[in-house]
PDB file of C-alpha atoms in Angstrom:
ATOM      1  CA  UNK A   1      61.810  86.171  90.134  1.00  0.00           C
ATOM      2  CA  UNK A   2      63.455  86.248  93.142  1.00  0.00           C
ATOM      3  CA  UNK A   3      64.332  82.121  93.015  1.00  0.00           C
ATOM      4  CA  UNK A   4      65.630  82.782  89.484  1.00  0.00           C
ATOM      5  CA  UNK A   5      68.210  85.902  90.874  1.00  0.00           C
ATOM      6  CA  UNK A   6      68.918  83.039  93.284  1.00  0.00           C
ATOM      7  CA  UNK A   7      69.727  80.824  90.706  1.00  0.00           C
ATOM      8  CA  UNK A   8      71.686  82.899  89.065  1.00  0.00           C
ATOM      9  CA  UNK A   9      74.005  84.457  91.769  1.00  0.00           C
ATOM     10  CA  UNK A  10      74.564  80.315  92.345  1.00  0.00           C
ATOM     11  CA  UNK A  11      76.031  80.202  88.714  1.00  0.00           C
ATOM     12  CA  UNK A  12      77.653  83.179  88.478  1.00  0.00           C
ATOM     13  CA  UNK A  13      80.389  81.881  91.656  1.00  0.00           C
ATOM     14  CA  UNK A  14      80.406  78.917  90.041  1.00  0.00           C
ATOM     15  CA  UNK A  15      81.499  80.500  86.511  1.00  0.00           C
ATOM     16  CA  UNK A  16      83.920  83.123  88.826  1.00  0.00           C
ATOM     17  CA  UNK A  17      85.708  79.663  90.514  1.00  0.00           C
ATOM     18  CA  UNK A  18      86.014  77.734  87.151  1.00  0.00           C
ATOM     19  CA  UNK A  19      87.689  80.786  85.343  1.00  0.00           C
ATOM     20  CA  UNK A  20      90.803  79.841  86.679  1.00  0.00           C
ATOM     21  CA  UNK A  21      90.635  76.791  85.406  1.00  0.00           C
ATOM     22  CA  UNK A  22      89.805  77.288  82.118  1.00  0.00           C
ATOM     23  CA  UNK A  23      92.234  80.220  81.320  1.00  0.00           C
ATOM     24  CA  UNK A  24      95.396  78.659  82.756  1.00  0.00           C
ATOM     25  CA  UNK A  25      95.269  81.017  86.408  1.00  0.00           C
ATOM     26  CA  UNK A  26      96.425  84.020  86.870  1.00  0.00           C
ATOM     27  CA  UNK A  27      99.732  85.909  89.249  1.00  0.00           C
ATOM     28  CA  UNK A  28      99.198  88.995  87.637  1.00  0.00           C
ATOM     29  CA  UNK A  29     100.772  90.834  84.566  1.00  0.00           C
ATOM     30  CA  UNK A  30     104.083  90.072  83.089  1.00  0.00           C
ATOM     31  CA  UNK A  31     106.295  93.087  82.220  1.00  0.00           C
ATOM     32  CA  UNK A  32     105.845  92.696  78.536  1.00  0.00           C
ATOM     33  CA  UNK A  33     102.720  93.800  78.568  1.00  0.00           C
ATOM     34  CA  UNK A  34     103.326  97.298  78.895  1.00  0.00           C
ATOM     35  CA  UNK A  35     105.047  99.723  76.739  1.00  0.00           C
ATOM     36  CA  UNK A  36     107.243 100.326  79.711  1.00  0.00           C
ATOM     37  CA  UNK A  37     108.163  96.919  81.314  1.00  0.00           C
ATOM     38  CA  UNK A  38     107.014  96.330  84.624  1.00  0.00           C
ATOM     39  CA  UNK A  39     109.639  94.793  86.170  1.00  0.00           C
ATOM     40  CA  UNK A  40     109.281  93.975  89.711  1.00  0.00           C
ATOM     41  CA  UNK A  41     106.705  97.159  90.164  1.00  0.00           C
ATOM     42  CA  UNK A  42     106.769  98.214  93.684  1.00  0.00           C
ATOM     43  CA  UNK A  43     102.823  98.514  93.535  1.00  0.00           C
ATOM     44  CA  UNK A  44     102.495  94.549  92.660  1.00  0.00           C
ATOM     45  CA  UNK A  45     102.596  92.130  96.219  1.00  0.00           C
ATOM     46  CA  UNK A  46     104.402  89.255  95.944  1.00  0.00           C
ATOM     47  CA  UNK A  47     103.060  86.201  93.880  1.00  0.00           C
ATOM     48  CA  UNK A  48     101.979  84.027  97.376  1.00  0.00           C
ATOM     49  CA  UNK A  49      99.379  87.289  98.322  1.00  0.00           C
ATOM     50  CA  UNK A  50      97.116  86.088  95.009  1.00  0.00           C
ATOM     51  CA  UNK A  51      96.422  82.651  96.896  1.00  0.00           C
ATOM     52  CA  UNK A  52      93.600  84.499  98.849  1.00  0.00           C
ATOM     53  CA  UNK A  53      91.423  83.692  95.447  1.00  0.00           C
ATOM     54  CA  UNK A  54      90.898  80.326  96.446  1.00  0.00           C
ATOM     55  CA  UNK A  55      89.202  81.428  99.792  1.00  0.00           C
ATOM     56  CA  UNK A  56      87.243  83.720  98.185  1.00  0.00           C
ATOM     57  CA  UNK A  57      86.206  81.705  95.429  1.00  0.00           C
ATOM     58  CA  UNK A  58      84.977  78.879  97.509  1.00  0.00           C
ATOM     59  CA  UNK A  59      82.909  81.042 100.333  1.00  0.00           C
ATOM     60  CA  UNK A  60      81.474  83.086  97.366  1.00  0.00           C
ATOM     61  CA  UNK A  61      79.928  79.528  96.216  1.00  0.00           C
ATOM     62  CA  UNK A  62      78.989  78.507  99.434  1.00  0.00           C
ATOM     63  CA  UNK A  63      77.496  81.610 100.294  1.00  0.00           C
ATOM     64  CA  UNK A  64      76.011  81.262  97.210  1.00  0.00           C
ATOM     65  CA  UNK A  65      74.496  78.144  97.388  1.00  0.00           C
ATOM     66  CA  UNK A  66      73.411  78.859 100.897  1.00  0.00           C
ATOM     67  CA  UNK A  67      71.551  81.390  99.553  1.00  0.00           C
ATOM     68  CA  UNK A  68      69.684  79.680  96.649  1.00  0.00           C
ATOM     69  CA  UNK A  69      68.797  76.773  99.346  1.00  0.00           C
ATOM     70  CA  UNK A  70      67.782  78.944 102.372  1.00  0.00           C
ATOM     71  CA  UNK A  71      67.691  82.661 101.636  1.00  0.00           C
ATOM     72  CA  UNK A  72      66.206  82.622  97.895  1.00  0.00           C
ATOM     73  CA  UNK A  73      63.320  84.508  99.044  1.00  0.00           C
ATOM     74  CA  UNK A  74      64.935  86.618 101.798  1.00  0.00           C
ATOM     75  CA  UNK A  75      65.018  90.442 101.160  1.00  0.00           C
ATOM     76  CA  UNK A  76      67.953  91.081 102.940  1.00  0.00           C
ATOM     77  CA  UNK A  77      69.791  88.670 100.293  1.00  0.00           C
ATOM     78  CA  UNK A  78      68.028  89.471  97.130  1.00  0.00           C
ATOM     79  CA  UNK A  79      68.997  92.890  97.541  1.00  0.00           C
ATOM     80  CA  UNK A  80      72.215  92.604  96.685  1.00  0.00           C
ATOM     81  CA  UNK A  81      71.869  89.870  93.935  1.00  0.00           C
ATOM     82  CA  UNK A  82      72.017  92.186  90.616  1.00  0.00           C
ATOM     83  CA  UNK A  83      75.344  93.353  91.448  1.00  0.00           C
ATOM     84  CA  UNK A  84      76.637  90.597  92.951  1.00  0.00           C
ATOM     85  CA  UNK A  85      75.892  88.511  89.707  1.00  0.00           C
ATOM     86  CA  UNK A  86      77.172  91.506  87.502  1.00  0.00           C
ATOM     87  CA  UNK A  87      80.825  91.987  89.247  1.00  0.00           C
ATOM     88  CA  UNK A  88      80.785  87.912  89.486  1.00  0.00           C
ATOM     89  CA  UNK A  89      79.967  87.525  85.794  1.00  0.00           C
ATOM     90  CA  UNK A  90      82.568  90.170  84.369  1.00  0.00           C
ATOM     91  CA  UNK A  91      84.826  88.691  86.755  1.00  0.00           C
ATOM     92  CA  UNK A  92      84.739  84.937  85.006  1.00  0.00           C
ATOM     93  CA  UNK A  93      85.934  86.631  81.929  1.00  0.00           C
ATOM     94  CA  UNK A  94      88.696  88.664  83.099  1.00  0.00           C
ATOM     95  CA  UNK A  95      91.383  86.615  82.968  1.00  0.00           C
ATOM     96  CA  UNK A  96      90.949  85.912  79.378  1.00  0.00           C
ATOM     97  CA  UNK A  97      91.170  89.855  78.832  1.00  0.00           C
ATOM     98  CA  UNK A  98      93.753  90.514  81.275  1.00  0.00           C
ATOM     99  CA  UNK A  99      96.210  88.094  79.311  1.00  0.00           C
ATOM    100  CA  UNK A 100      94.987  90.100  76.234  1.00  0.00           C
ATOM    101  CA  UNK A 101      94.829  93.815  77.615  1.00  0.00           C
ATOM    102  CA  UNK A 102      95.812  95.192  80.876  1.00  0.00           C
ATOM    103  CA  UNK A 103      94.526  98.331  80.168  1.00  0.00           C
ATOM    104  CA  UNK A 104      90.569  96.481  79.451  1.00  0.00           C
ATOM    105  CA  UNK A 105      91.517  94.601  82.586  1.00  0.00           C
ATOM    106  CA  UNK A 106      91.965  97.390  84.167  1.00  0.00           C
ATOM    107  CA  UNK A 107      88.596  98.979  83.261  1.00  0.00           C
ATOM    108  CA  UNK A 108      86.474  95.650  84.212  1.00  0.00           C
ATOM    109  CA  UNK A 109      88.249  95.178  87.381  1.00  0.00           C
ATOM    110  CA  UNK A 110      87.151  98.723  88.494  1.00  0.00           C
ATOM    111  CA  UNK A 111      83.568  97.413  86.818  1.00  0.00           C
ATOM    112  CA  UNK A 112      83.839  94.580  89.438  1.00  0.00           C
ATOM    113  CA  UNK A 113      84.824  96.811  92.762  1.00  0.00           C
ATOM    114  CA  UNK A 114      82.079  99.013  91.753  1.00  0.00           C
ATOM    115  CA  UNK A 115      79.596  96.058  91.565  1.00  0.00           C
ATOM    116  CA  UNK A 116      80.702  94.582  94.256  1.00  0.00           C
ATOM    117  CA  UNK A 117      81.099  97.538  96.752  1.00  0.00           C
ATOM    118  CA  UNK A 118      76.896  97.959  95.674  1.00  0.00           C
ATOM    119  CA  UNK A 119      76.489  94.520  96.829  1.00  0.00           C
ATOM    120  CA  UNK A 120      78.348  94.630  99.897  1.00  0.00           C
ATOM    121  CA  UNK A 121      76.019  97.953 101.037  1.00  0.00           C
ATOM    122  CA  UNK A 122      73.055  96.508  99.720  1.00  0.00           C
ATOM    123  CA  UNK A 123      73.665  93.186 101.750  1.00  0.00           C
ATOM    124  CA  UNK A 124      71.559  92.599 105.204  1.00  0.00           C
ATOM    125  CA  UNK A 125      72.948  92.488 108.557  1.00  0.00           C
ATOM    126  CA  UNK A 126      71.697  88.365 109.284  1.00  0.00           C
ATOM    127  CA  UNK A 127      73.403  85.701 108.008  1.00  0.00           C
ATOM    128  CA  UNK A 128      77.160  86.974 108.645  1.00  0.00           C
ATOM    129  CA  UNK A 129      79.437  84.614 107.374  1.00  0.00           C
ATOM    130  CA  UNK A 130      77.024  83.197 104.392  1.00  0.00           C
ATOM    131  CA  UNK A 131      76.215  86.938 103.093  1.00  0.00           C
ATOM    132  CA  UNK A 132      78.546  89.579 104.209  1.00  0.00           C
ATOM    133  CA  UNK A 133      81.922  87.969 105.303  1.00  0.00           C
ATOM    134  CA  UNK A 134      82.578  86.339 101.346  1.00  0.00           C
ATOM    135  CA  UNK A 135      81.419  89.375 100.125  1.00  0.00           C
ATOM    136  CA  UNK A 136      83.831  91.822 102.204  1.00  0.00           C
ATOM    137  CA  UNK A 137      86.472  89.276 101.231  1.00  0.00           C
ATOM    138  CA  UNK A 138      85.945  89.315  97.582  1.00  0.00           C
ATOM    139  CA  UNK A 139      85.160  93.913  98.075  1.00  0.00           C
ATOM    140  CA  UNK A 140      88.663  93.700  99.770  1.00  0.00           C
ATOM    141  CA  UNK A 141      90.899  91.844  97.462  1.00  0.00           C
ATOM    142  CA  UNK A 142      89.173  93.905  94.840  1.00  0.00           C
ATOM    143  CA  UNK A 143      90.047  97.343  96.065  1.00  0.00           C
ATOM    144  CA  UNK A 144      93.734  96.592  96.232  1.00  0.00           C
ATOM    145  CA  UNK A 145      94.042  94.253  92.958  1.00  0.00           C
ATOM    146  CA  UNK A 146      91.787  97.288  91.187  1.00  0.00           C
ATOM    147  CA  UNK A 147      94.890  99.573  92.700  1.00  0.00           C
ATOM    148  CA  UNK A 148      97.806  96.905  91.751  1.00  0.00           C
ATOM    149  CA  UNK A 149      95.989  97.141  88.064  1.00  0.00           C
ATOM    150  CA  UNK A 150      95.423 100.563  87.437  1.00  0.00           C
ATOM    151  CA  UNK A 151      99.145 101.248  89.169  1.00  0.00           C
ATOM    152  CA  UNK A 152     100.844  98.947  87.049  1.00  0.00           C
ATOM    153  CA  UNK A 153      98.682 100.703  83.776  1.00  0.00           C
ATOM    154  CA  UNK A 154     100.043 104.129  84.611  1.00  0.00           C
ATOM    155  CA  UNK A 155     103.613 102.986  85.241  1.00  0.00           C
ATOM    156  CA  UNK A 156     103.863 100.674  81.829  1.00  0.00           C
ATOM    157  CA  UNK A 157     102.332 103.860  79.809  1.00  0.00           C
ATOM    158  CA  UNK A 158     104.454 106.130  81.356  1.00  0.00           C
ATOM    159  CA  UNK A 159     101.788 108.354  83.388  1.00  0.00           C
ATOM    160  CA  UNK A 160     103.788 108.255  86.464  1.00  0.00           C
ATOM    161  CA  UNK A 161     107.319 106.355  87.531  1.00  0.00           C
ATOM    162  CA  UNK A 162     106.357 102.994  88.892  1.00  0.00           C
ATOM    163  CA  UNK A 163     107.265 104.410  92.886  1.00  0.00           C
ATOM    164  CA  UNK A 164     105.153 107.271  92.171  1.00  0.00           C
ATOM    165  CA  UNK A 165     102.303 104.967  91.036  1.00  0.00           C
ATOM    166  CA  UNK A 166     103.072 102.761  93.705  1.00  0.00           C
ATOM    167  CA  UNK A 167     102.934 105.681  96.701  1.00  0.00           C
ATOM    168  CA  UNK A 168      99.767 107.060  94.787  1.00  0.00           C
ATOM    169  CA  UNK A 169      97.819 103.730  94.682  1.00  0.00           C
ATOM    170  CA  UNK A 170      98.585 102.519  97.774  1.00  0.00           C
ATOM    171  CA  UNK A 171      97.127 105.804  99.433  1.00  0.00           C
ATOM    172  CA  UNK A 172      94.324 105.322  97.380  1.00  0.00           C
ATOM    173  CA  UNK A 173      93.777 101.760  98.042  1.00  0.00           C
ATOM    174  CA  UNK A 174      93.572 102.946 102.061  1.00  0.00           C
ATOM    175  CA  UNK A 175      91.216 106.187 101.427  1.00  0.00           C
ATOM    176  CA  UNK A 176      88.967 103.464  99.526  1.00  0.00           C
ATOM    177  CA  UNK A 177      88.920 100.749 102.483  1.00  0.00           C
ATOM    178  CA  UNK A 178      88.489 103.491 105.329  1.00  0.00           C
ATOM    179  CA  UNK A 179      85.730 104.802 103.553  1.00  0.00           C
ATOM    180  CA  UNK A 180      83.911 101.338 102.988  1.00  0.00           C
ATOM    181  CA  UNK A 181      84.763 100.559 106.523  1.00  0.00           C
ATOM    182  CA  UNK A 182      83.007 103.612 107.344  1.00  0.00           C
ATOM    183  CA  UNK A 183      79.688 102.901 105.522  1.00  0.00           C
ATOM    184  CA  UNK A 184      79.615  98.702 106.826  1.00  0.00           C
ATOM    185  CA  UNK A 185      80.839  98.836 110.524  1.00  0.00           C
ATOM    186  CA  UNK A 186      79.674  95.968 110.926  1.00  0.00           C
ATOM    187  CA  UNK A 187      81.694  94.309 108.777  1.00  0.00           C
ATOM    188  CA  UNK A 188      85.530  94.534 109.792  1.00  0.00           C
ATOM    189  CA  UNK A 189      86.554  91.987 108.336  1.00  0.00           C
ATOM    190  CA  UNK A 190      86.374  93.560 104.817  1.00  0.00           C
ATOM    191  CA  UNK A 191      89.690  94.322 105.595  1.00  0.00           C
ATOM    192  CA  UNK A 192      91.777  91.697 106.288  1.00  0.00           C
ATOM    193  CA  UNK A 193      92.169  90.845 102.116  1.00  0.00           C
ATOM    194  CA  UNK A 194      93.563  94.438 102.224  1.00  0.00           C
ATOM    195  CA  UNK A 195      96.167  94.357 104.784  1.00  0.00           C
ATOM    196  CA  UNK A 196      96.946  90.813 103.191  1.00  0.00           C
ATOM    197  CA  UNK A 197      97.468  92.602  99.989  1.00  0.00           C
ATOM    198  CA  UNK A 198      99.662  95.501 101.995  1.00  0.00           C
ATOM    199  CA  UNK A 199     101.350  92.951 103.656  1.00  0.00           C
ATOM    200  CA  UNK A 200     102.118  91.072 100.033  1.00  0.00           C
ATOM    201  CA  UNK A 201     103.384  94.349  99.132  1.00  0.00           C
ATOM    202  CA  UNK A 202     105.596  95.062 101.731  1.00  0.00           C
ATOM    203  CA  UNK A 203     107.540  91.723 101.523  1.00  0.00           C
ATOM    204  CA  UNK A 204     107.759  92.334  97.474  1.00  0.00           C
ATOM    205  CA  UNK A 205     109.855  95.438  98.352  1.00  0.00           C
ATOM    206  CA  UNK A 206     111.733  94.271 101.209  1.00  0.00           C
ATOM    207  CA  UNK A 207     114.574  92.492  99.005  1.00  0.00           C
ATOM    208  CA  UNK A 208     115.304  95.228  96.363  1.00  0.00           C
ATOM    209  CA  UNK A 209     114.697  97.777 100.494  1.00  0.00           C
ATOM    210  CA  UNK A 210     112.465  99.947  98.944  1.00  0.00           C
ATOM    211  CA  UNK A 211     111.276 101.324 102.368  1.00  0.00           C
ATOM    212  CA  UNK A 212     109.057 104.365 101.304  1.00  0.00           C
ATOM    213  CA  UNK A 213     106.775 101.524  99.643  1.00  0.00           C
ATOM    214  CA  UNK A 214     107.209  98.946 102.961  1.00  0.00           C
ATOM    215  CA  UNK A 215     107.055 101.672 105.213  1.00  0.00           C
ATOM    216  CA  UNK A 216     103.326 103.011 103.627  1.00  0.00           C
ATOM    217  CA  UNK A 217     102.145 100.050 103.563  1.00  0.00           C
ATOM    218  CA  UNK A 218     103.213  99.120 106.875  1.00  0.00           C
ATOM    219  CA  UNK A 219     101.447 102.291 108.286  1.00  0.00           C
ATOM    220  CA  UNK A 220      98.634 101.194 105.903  1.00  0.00           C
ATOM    221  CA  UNK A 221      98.470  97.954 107.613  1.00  0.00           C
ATOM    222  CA  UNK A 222      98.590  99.686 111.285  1.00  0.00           C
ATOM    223  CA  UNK A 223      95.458 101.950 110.190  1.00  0.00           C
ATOM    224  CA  UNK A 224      93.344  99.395 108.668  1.00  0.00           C
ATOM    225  CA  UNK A 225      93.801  97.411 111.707  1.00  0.00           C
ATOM    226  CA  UNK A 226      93.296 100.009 114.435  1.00  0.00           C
ATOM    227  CA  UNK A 227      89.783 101.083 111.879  1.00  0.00           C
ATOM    228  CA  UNK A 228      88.724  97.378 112.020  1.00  0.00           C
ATOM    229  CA  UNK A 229      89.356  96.851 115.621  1.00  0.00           C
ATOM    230  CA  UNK A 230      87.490  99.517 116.702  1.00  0.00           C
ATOM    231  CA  UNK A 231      84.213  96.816 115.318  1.00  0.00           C
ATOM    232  CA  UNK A 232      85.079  93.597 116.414  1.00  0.00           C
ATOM    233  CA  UNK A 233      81.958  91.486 115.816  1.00  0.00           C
ATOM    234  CA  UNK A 234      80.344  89.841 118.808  1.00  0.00           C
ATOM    235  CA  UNK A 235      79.531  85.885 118.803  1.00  0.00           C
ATOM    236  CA  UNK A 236      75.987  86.316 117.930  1.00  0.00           C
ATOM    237  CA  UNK A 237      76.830  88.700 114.865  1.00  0.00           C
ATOM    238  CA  UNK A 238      78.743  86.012 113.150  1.00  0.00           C
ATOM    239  CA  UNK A 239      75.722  83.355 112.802  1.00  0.00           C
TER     240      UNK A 239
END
């Protein structure tokens, strides 16, 4: 059973990298698709910050593969596996819905984090940068995009003003990230797709100067790093 979980996680990155592909990419909503056009949202990073899927999708299939080849009957790996393959699989059909429905997008992307951040805890200390560094990558990226969505969602329906939603998700996107940091110390680098996502956000707002939104996530930025520095990984924890 455990070869076939193996297996599986394999196909599900591969599925996750194709999507892409298949559905004509993705930079995020367009302002039509609210009610309440989101037009320039401070809560969205600029379009460049959504490149970081291409690192992640290509170390999720190497880890992957790695995996299936040398770690298929490893405890420490299949631990993870179920929810790995679950947030991978809803995660090679969200595009589709996310050109469809940002508000079903908005649901499965929080489907994903929630998968994922079970993964990431259940995943063993060996193995660093096969098992936990794509992993923390892919958690990372998640916890702000999940953020960007469910901003955007609250600002198109007219829940909140888009700054509001902005402030609001930002500060939850960093409760979020200190919190996982908390529960894997040993794996800092979870958040370096965050601050790339703060950092994305910050230079969206610089033009229009909206500096309550670059100033946040500047701090945001300064915290997550200071958090993460605190467990810089030795030499022999990266093997």
């Amino acid at each position: 059973m455990i070869k076939v979980k193996a297996v599986l996680a394999l196909t599900a990155a591969f599925a996750f990298l194709l999507s892409p592909f298949l559905s004509s990419g993705f930079n995020g909503f367009t302002a039509t698709q609210f009610p309440i056009p989101q037009v320039d949202a401070p809560v969205q990073p600029a379009g460049y910050a959504f490149s970081i899927w291409g690192l992640i999708y290509l170390w999720l299939l190497a880890g992957s593969g790695f995996g299936l080849l040398f770690r298929d009957t490893v405890p420490e790996w299949d631990a993870m596996r179920w929810p790995y393959i679950a947030s991978l699989t809803i995660g090679a059909a969200w595009i589709p819905v996310a050109q469809l429905s940002p508000v079903w997008a908005t649901i499965l992307i929080w489907v994903m984090w929630a998968m994922a951040l079970a993964a990431f805890l259940l995943a063993g200390t060996q193995d660093r940068l096969w098992l936990r560094t794509p992993i923390a990558l892919y958690l990372g990226w998640l916890t702000a995009a999940s953020c960007v969505s469910l901003g955007l969602v609250l600002a198109g329906y007219g829940v909140l003003s888009s700054q509001i939603a902005a402030i609001v998700m930002i500060l939850l996107a960093l409760v979020l990230s200190a919190i996982v940091l908390r529960l894997r110390r040993d794996t800092p680098e979870f958040a370096v797709s965050v601050i790339w996502a703060l950092i994305g956000v910050m230079v969206a707002n610089a033009a229009p100067a909206n500096w309550v939104i670059v100033l946040l996530s500047a701090a945001g930025v300064a915290a997550l790093g200071l958090q993460s520095l605190r467990r810089v990984p030795s030499v022999n924890e990266t093997l």
